[in-house]
mmCIF file of C-alpha atoms in Angstrom:
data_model
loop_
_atom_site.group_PDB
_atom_site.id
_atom_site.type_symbol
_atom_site.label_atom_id
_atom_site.label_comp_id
_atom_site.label_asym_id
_atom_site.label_seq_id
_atom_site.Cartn_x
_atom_site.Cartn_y
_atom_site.Cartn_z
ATOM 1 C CA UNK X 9 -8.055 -43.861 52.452
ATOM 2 C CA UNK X 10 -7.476 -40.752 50.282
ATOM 3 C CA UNK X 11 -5.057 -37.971 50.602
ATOM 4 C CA UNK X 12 -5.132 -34.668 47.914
ATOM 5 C CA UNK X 13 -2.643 -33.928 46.276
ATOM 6 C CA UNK X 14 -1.844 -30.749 48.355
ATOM 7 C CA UNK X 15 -1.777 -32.495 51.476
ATOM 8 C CA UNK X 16 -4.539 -30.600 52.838
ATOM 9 C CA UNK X 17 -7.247 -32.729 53.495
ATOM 10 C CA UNK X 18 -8.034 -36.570 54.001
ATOM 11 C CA UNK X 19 -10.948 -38.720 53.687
ATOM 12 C CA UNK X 20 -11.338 -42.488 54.430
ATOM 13 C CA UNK X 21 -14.745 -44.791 54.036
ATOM 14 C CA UNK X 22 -15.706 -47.726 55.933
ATOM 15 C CA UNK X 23 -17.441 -50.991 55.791
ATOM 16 C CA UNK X 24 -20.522 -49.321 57.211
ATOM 17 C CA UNK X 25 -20.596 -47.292 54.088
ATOM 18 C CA UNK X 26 -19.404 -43.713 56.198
ATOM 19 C CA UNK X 27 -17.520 -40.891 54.275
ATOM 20 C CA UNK X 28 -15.273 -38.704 56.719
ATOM 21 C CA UNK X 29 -13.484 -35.746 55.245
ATOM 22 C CA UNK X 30 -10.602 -34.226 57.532
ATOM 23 C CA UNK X 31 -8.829 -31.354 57.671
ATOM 24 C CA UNK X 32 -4.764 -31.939 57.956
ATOM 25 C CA UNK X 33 -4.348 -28.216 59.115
ATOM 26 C CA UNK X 34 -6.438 -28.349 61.937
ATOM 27 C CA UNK X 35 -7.184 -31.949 62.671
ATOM 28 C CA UNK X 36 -11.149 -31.326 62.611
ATOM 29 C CA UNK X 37 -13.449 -33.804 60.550
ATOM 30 C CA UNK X 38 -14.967 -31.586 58.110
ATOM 31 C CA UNK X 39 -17.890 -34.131 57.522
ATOM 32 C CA UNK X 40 -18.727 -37.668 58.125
ATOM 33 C CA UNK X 41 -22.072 -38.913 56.437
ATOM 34 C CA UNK X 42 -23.374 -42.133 55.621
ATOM 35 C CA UNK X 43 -22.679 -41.821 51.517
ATOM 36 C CA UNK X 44 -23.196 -45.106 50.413
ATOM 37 C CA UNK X 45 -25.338 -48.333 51.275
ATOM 38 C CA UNK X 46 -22.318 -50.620 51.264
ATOM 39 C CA UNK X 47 -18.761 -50.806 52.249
ATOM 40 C CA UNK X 48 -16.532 -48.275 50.706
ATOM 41 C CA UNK X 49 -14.518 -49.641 48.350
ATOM 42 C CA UNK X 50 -12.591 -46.594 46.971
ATOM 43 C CA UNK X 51 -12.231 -42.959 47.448
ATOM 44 C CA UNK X 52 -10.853 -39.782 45.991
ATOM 45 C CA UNK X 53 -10.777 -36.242 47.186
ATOM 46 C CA UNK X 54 -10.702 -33.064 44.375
ATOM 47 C CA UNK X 55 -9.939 -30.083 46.277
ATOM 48 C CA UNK X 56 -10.027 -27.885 43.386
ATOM 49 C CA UNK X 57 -13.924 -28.137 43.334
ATOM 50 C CA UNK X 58 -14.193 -29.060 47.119
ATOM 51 C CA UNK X 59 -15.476 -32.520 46.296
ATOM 52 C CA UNK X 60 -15.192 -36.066 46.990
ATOM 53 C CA UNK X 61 -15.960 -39.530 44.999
ATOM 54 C CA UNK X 62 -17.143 -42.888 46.909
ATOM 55 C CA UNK X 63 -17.116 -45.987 45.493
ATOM 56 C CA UNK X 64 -18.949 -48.873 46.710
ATOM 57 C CA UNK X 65 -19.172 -52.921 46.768
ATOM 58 C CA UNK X 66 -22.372 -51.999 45.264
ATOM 59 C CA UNK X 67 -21.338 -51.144 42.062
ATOM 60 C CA UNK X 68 -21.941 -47.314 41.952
ATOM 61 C CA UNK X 69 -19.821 -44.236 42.717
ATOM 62 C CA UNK X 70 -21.432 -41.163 43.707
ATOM 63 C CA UNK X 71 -19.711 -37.232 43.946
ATOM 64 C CA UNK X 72 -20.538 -35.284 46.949
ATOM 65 C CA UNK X 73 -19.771 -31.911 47.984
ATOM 66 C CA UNK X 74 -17.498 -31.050 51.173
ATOM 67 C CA UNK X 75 -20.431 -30.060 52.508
ATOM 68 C CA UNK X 76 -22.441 -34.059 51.897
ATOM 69 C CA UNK X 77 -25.056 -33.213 49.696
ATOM 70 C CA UNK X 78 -25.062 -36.070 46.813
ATOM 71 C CA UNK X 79 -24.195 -34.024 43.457
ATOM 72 C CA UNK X 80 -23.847 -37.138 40.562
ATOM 73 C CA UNK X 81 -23.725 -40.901 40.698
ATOM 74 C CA UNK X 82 -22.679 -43.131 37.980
ATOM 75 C CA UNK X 83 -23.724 -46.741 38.032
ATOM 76 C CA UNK X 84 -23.799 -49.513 35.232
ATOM 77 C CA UNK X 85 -20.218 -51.215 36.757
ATOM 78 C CA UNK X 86 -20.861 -54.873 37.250
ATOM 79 C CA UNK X 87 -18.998 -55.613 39.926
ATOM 80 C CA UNK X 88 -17.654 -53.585 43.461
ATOM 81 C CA UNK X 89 -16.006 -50.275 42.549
ATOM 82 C CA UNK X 90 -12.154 -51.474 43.358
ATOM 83 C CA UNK X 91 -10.290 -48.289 42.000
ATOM 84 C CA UNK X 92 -10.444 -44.943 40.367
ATOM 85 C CA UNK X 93 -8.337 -42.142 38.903
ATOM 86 C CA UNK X 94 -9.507 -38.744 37.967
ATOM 87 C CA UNK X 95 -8.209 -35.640 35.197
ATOM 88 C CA UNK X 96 -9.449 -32.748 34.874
ATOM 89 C CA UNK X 97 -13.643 -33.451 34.237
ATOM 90 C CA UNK X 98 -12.920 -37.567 33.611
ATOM 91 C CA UNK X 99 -12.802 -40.576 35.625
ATOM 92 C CA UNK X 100 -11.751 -43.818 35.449
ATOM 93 C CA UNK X 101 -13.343 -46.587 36.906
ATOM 94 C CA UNK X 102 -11.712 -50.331 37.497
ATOM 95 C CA UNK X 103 -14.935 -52.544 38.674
ATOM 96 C CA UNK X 104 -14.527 -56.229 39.397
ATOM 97 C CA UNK X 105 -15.692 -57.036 36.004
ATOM 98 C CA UNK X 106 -14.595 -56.583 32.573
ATOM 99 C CA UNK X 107 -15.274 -53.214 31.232
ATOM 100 C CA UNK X 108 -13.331 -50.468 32.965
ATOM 101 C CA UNK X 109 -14.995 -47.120 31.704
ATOM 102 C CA UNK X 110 -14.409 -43.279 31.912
ATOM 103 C CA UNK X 111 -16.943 -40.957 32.985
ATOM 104 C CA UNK X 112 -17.618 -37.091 33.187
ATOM 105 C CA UNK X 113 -18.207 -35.601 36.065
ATOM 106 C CA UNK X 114 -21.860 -35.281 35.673
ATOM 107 C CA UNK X 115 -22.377 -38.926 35.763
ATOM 108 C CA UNK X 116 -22.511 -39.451 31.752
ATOM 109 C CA UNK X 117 -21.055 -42.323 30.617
ATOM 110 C CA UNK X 118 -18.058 -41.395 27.898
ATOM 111 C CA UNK X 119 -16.026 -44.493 26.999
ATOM 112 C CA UNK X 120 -17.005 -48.330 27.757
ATOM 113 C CA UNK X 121 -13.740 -50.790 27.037
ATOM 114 C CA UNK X 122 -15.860 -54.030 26.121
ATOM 115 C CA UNK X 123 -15.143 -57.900 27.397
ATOM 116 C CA UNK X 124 -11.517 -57.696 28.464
ATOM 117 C CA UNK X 125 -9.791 -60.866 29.240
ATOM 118 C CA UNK X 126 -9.660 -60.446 32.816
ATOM 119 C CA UNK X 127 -11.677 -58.300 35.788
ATOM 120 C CA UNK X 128 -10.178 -55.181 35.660
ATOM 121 C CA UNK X 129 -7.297 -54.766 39.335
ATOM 122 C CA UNK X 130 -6.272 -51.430 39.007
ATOM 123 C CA UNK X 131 -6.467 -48.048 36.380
ATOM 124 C CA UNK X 132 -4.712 -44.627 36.236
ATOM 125 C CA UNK X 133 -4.373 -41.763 33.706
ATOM 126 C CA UNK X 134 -0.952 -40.304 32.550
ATOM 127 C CA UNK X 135 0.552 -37.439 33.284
ATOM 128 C CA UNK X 136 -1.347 -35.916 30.022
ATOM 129 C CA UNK X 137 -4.728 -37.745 30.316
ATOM 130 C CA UNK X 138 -4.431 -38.598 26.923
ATOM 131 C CA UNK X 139 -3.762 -42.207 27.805
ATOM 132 C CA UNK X 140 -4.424 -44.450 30.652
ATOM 133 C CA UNK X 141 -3.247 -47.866 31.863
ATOM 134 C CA UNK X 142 -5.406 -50.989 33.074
ATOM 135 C CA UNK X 143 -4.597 -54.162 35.290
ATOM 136 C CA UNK X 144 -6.217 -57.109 35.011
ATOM 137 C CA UNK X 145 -6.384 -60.466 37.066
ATOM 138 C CA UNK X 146 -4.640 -62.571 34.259
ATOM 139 C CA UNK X 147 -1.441 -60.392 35.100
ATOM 140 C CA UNK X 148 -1.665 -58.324 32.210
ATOM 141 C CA UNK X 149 -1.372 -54.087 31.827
ATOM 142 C CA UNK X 150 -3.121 -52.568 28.991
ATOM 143 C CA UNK X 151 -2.398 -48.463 27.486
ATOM 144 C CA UNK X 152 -4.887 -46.825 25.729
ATOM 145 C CA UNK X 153 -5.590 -43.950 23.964
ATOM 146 C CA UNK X 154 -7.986 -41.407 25.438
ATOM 147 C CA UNK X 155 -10.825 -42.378 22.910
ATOM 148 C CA UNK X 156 -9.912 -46.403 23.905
ATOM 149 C CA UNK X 157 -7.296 -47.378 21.027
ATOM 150 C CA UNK X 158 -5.263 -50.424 22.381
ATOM 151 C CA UNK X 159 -1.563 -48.804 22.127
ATOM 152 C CA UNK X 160 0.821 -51.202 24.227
ATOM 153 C CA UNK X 161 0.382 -54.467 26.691
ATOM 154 C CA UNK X 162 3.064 -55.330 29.029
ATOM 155 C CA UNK X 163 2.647 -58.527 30.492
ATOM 156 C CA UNK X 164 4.495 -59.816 34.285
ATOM 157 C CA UNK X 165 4.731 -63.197 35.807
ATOM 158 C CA UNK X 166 3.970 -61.383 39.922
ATOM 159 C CA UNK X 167 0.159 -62.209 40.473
ATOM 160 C CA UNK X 168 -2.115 -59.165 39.545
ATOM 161 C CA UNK X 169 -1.465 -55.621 40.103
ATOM 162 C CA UNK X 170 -3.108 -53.650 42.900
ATOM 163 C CA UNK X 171 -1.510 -50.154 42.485
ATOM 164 C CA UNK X 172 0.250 -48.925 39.938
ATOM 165 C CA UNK X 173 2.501 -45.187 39.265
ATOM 166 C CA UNK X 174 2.634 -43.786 35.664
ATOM 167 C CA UNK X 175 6.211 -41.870 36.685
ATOM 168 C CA UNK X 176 6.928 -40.491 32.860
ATOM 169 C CA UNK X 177 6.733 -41.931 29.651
ATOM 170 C CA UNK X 178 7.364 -45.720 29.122
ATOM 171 C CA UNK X 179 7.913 -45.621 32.847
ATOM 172 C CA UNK X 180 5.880 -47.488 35.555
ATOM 173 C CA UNK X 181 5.634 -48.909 38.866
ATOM 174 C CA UNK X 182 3.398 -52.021 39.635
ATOM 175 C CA UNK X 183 2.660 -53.119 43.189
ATOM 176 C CA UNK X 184 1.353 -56.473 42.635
ATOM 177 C CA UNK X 185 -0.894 -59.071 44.681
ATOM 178 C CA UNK X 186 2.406 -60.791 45.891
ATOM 179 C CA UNK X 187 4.387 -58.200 47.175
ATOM 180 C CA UNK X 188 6.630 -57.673 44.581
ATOM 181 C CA UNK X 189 6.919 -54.436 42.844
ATOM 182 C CA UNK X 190 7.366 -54.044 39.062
ATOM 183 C CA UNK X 191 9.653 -51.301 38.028
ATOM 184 C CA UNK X 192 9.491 -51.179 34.103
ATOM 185 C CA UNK X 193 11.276 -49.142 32.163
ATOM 186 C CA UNK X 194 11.930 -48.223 28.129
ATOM 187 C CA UNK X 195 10.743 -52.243 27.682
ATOM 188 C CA UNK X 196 13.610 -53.082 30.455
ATOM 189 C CA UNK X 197 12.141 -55.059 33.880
ATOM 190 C CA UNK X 198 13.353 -54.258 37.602
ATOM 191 C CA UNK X 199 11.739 -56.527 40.320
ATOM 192 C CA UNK X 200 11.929 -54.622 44.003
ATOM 193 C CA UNK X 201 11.229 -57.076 46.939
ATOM 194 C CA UNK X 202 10.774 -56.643 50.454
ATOM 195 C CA UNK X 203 7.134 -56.612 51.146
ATOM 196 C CA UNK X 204 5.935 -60.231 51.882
ATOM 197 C CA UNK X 205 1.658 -58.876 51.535
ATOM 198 C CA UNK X 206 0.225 -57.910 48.909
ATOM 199 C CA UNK X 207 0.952 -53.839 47.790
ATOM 200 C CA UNK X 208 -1.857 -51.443 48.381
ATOM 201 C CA UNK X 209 -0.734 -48.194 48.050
ATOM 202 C CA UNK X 210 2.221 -45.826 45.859
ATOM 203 C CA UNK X 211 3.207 -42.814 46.183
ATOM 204 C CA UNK X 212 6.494 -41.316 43.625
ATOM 205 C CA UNK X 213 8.008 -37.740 44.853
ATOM 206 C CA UNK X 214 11.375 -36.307 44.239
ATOM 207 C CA UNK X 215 12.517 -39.683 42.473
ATOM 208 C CA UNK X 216 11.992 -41.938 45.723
ATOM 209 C CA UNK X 217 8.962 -44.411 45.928
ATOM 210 C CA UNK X 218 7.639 -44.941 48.485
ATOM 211 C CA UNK X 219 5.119 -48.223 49.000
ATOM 212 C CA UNK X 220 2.184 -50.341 51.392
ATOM 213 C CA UNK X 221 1.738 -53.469 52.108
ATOM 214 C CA UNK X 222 -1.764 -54.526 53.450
ATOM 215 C CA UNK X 223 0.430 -55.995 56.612
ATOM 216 C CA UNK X 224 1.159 -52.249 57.236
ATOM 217 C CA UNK X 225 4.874 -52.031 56.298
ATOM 218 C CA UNK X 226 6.414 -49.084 54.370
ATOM 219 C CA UNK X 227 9.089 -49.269 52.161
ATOM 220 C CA UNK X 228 10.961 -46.706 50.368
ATOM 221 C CA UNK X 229 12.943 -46.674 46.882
ATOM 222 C CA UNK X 230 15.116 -45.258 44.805
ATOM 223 C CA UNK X 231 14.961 -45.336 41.033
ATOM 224 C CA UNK X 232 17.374 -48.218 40.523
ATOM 225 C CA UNK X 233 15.641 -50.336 42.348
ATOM 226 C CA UNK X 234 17.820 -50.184 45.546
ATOM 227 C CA UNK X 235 15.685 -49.867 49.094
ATOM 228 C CA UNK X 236 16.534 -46.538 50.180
ATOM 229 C CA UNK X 237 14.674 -47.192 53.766
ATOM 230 C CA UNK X 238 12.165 -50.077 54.895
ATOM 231 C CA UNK X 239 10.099 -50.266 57.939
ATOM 232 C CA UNK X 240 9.011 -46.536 57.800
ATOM 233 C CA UNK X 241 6.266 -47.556 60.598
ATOM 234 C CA UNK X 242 4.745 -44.897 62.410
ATOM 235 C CA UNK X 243 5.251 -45.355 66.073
ATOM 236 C CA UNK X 244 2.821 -47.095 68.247
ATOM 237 C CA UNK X 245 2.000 -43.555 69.843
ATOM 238 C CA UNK X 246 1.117 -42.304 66.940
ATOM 239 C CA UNK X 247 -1.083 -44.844 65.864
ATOM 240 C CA UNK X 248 -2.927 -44.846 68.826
ATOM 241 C CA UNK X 249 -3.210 -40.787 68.522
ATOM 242 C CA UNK X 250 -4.758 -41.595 65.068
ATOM 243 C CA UNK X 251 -6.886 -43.975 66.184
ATOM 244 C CA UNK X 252 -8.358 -41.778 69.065
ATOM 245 C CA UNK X 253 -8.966 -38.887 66.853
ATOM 246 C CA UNK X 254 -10.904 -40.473 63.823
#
């Protein structure tokens, strides 16, 4: 499930491997296609270019257009696709395997990090995209320069992370496999809890963060560390409503 970041448009994939864009203004599915052969594993909407990424348990991603047509697919990963981040003309891949990589948007291949320790849980870019962060399975977070140069590893004892929110520098959120959120900050560690599943979503606005658990509960944030509201559940009317539409 994929939101942009102007709140415009959403897209979620399925097991069957279906793509379906939406349209948040008007409620009307844009386009639903079949985009790849396997369950979609991760997806990511640019509405700049009026495009869409699908990754898939089958170890490729491919770029379509709003209107389906395929436009690039990048493949190599050796593992399921499990998340991606994208700036500007680069993306970053995390595969269940142990080489997380950036790409251009044309498919090439730009930067290959070699025989980590650990399959690779989660990436994103900074603010900047001259750095970007990596998760692996052994618990460990990794920050590297653009051109791959190891620069920092931060290291928590909360399972793996799932999700994780580059907020400003030397400031970041983890959702982890446990529940637990890591809030670390300038080298200094805040653990939120409330969720009791395992995080898989963040979203940071207007210093409040709000998170998902894979039970369905929301919980929101504030920066030091206090919950300023849990159990944000939308009600069962609305879920049903959602559930009739798409």
């Amino acid at each position: 499930l994929a939101f942009d970041s102007q709140g415009k448009y959403l897209a979620y994939g399925d097991a069957s491997g279906f793509m379906t864009l939406i349209s948040l203004s008007t409620d009307n599915i844009i386009k639903k296609k079949k985009a790849v052969n396997d369950p979609v594993a991760a997806i990511h909407i640019l509405p700049r270019f009026k495009q869409l990424l699908v990754g898939s348990t089958g170890k490729v991603l491919k770029r379509y257009n709003f209107k389906g047509d395929e436009e690039a697919r990048m493949v190599g990963m050796r593992g399921p696709v499990r998340q991606l981040d994208v700036f500007r003309d680069k993306i970053a891949i995390a595969a269940y395997d142990l080489n997380p990589r950036l790409y251009a948007m044309d498919g090439k291949l730009l930067l290959r990090l070699e025989n980590q320790s650990d399959t690779t849980t989660a990436i994103r870019f900074n603010t900047y995209g001259d750095q970007f962060i990596t998760a692996h399975a052994d618990g460990s977070q990794r920050i590297w320069s653009a051109n791959g140069k190891l620069m920092q590893r931060i290291d928590h004892q909360q399972g793996y992370t799932t999700q994780i929110i580059w907020s400003a520098p030397y400031t970041y959120f983890f959702g982890t496999s446990t529940g637990t959120i890591v809030f670390y900050q300038n080298d200094q560690v805040k653990l939120l809890k409330g969720h009791q599943s395992p995080i898989v979503g963040l979203y940071y606005d207007n210093e409040l963060l709000t998170s998902f658990d894979s039970s369905g509960n929301i919980f929101q944030w504030k920066t030091d560390g206090s919950l300023n509201a849990s159990s944000l559940m939308p009600s069962e009317e609305d879920r049903i409503t959602f559930q009739l539409k798409y």
